[in-house]
Coordinates of N, CA and C and ligand atoms in Angstrom, one line a residue:
X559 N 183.8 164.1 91.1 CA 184.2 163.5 92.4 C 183.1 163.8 93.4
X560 N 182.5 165.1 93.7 CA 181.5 165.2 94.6 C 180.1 164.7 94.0
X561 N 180.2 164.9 92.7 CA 178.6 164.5 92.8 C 179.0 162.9 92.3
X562 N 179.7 162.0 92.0 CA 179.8 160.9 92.2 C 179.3 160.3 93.8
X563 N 180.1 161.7 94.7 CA 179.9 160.7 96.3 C 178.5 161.0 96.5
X564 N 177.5 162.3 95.9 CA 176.2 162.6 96.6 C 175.4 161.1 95.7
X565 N 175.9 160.3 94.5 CA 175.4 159.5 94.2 C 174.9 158.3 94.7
X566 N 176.1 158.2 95.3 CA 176.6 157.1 96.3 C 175.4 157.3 97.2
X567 N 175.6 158.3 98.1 CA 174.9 158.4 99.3 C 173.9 158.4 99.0
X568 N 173.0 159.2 97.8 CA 171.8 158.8 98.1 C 171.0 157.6 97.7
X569 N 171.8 156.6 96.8 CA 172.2 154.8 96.7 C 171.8 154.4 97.7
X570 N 172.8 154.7 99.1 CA 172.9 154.1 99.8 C 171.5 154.5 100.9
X571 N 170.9 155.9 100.9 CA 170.0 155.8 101.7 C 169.1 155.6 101.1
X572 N 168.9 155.5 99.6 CA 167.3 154.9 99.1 C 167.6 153.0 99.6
X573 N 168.6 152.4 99.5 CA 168.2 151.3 99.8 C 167.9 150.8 101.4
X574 N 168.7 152.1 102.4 CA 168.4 151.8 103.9 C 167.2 152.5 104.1
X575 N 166.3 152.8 102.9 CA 164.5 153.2 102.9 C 164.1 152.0 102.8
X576 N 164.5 151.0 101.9 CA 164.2 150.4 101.1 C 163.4 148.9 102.4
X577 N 165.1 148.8 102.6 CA 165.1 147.9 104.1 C 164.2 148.2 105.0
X578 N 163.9 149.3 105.3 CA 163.2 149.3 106.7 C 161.6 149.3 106.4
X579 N 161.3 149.9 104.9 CA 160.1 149.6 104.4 C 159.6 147.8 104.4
X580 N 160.7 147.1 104.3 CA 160.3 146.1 104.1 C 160.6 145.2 105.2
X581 N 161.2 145.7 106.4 CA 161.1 145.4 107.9 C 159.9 145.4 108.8
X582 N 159.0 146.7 108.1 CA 157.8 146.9 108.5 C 157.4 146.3 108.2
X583 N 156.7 145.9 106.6 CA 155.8 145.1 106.2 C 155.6 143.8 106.7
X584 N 156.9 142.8 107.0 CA 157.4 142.0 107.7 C 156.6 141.9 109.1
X585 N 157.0 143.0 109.8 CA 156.5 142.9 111.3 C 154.7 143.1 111.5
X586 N 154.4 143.7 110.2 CA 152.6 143.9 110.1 C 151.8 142.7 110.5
X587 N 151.4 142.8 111.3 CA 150.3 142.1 111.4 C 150.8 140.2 112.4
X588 N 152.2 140.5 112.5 CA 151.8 139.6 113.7 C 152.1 140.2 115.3
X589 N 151.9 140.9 115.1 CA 151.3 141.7 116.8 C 150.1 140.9 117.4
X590 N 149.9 141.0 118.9 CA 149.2 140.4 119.5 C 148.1 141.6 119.8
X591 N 147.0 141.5 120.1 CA 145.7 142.1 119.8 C 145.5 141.7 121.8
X592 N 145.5 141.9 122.9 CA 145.3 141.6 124.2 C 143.7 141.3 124.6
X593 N 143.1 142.1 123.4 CA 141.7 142.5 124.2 C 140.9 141.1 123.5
X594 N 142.1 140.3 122.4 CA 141.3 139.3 121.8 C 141.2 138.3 123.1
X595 N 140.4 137.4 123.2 CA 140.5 136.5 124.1 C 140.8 134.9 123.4
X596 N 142.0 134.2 123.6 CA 142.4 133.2 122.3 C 142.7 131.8 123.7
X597 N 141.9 130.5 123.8 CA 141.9 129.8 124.6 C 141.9 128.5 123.5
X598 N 143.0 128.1 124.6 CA 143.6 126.4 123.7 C 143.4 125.7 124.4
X599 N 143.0 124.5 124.0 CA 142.7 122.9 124.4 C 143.1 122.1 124.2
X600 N 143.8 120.9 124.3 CA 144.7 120.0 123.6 C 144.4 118.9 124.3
X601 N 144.6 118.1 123.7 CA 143.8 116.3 123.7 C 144.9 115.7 122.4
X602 N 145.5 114.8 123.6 CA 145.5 114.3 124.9 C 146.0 115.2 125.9
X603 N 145.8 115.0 127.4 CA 145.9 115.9 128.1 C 146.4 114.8 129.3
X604 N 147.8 114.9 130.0 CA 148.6 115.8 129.3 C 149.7 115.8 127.9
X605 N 149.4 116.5 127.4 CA 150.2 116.9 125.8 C 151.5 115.6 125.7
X606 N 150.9 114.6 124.6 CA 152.3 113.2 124.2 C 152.7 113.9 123.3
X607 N 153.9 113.0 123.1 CA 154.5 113.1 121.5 C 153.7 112.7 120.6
X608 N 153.0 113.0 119.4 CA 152.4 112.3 118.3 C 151.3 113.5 118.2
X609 N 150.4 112.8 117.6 CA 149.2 113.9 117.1 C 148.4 114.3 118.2
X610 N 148.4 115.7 118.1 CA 147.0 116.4 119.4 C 145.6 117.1 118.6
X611 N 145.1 116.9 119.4 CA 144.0 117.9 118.4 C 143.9 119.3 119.4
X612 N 144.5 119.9 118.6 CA 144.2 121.7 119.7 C 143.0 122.3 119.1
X613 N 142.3 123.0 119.9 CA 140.7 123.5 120.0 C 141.6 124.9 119.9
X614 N 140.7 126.1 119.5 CA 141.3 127.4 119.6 C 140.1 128.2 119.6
X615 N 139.2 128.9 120.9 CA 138.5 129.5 121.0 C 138.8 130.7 121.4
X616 N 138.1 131.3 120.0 CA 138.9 133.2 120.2 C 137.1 133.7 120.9
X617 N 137.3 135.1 121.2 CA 136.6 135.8 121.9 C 137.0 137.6 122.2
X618 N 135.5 137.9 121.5 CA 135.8 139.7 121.7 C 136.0 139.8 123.3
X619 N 136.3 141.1 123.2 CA 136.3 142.2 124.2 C 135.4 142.3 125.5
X620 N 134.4 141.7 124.7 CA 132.8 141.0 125.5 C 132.8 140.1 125.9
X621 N 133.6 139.1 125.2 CA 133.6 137.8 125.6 C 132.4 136.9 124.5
X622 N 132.2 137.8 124.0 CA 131.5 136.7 122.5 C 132.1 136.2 121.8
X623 N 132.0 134.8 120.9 CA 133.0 134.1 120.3 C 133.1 135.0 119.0
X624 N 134.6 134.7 118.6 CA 134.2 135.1 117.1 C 134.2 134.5 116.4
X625 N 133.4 134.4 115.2 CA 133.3 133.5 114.0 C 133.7 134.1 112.8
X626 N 134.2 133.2 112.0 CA 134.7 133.6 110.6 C 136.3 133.7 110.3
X627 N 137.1 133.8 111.5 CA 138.2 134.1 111.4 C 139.2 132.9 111.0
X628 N 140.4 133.3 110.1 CA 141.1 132.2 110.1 C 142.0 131.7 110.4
X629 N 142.7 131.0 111.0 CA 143.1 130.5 112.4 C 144.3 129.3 111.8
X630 N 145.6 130.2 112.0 CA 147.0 129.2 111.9 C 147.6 128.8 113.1
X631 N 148.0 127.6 113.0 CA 149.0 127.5 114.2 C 150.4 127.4 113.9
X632 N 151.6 127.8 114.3 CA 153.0 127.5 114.7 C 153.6 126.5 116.0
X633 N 153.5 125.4 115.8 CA 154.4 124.0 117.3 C 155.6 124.8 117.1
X634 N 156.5 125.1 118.0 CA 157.5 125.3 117.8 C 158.5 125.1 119.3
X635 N 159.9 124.9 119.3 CA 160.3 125.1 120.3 C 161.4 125.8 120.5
X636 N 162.3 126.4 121.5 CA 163.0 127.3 121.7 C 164.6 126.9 121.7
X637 N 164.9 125.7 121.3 CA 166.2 124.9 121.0 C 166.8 125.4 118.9
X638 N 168.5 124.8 119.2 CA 168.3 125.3 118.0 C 168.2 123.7 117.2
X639 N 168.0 124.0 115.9 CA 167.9 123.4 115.0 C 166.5 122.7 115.1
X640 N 165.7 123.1 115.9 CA 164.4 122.5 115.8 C 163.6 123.0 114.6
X641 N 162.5 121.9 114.1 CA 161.7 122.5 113.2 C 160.3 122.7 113.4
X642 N 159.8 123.7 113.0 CA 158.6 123.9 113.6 C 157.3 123.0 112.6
X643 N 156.2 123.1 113.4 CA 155.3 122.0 112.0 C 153.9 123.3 112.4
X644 N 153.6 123.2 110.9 CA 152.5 124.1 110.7 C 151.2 123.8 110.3
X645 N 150.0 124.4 111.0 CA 148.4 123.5 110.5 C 147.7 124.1 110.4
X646 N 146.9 124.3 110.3 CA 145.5 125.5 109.4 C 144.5 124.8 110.2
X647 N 143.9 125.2 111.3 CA 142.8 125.2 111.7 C 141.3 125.9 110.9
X648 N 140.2 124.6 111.3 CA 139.2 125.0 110.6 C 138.5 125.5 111.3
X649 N 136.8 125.8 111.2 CA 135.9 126.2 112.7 C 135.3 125.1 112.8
X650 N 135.2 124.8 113.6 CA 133.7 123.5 114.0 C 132.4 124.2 114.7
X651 N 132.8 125.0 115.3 CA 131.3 126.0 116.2 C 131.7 127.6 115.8
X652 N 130.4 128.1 115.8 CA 131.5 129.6 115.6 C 132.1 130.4 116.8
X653 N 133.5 130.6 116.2 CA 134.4 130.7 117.5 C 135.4 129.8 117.6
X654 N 135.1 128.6 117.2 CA 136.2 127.1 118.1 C 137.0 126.7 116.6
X655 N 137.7 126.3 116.6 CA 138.5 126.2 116.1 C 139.6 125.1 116.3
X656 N 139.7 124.1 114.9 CA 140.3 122.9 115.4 C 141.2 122.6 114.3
X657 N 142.2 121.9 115.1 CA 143.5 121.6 114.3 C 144.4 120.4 115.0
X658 N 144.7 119.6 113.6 CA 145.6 118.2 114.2 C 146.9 118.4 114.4
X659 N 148.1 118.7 115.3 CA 149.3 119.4 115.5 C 149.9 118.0 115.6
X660 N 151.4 117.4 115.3 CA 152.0 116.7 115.8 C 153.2 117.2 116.2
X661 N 153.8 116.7 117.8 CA 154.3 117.4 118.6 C 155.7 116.1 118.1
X662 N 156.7 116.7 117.6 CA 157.3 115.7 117.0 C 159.0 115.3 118.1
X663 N 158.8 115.8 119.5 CA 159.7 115.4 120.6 C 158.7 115.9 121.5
X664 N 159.6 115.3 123.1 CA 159.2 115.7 124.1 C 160.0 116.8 124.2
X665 N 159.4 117.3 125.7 CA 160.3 119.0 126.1 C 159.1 119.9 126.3
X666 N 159.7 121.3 126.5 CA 158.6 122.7 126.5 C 158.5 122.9 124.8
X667 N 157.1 123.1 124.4 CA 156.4 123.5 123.3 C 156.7 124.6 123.8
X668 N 155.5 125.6 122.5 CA 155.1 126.8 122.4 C 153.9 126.8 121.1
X669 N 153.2 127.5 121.1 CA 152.1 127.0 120.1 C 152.0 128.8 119.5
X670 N 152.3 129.2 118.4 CA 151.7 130.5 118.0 C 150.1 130.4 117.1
X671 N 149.8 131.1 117.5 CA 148.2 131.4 117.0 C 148.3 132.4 116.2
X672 N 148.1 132.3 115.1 CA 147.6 133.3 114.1 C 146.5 133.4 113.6
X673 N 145.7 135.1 113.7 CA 144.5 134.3 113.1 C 144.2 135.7 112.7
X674 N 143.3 135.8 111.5 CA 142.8 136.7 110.6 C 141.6 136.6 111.2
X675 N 141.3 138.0 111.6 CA 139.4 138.2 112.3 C 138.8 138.6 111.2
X676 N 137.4 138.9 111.3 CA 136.5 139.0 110.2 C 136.8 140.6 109.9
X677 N 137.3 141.2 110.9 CA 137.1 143.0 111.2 C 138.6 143.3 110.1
X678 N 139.4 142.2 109.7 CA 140.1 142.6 108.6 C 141.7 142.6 109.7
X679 N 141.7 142.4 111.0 CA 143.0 142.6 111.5 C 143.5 141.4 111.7
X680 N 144.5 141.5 112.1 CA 145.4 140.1 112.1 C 146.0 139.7 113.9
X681 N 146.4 138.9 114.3 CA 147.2 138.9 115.8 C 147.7 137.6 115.6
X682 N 148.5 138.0 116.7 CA 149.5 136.9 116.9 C 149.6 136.1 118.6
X683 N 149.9 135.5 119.0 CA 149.8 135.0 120.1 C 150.3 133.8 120.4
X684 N 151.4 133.6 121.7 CA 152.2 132.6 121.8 C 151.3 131.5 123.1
X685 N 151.4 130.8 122.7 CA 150.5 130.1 124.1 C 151.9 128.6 124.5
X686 N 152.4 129.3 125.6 CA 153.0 127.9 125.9 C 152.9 126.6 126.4
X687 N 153.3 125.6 126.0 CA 152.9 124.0 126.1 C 154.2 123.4 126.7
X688 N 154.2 123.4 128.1 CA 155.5 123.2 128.6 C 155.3 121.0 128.5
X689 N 156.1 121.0 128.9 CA 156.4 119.6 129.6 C 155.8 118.3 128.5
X690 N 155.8 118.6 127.2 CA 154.9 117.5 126.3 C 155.7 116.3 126.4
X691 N 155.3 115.1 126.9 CA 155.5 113.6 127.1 C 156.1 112.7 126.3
X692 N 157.8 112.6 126.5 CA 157.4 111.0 125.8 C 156.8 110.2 126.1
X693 N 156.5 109.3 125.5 CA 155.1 108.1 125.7 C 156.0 107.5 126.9
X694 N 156.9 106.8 126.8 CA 157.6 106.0 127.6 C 158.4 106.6 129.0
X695 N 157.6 108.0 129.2 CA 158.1 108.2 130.1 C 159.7 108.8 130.4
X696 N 160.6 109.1 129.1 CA 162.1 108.9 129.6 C 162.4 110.5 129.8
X697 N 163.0 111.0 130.3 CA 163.7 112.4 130.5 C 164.0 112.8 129.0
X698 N 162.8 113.8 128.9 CA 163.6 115.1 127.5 C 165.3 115.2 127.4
X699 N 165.7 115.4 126.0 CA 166.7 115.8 126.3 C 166.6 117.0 126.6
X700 N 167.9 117.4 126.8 CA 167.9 119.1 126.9 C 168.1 119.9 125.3
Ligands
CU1705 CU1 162.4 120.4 119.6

């Protein structure tokens, strides 16, 4: 009876090891990095529905570009049942960074920046895209 229940229990705390081990790993590496400097462009301006091309110019500490790094984006918005669309930006200069996003309603965007530096760290970064256009001009829904 008792060493049945110390069985149990320590069951039960190897797998709430287990969990939180794998809650970390999870949360690794999309932290935002502050000292990175990460600047978006989008065209057309201002932001329609349909395809944009977003620029994504990262920058040290110094303010030198960086090169080499590899650079995801997340469209996403803050409603439910929306879907988010994903794009793999390439470099065109070192530092810039370009990617075809389509913004698939009007409303407030949000754009996440992921990107893998050369130095081996990772960050994350929300950049928001309020007010993107229907063509026709009609009131977003809510
Ligand atoms: Cu939406």
């Amino acid at each position: 009876m008792g060493e049945m229940f110390r069985q149990r229990w320590f069951l039960g705390a190897l797998l709430l090891l287990l969990l939180l081990v794998v809650l970390v790993s999870c949360g690794r590496g999309t932290k935002d990095l502050p000292e990175i400097g990460v600047a978006l462009s989008i065209e057309p301006q201002p932001p329609q529905i349909g395809e944009a091309t977003i620029t994504v110019a990262l920058s040290d500490a110094a303010g030198q570009p960086i090169g080499g790094a590899s650079v995801e984006l997340e469209g996403n918005m803050t409603h439910a049942g929306m879907v988010p669309v994903f794009t793999t930006a390439s470099e065109v200069t070192p530092g810039e960074y370009r990617a075809e996003l389509e913004f698939t309603m009007g409303g407030d965007w949000f754009i996440l920046v992921r990107a893998d530096l050369p130095d081996g760290r990772s960050m994350e970064r929300k950049v928001e895209v309020p007010g993107v256009d229907t063509i026709c001009s009609e009131t977003p829904s809510p």
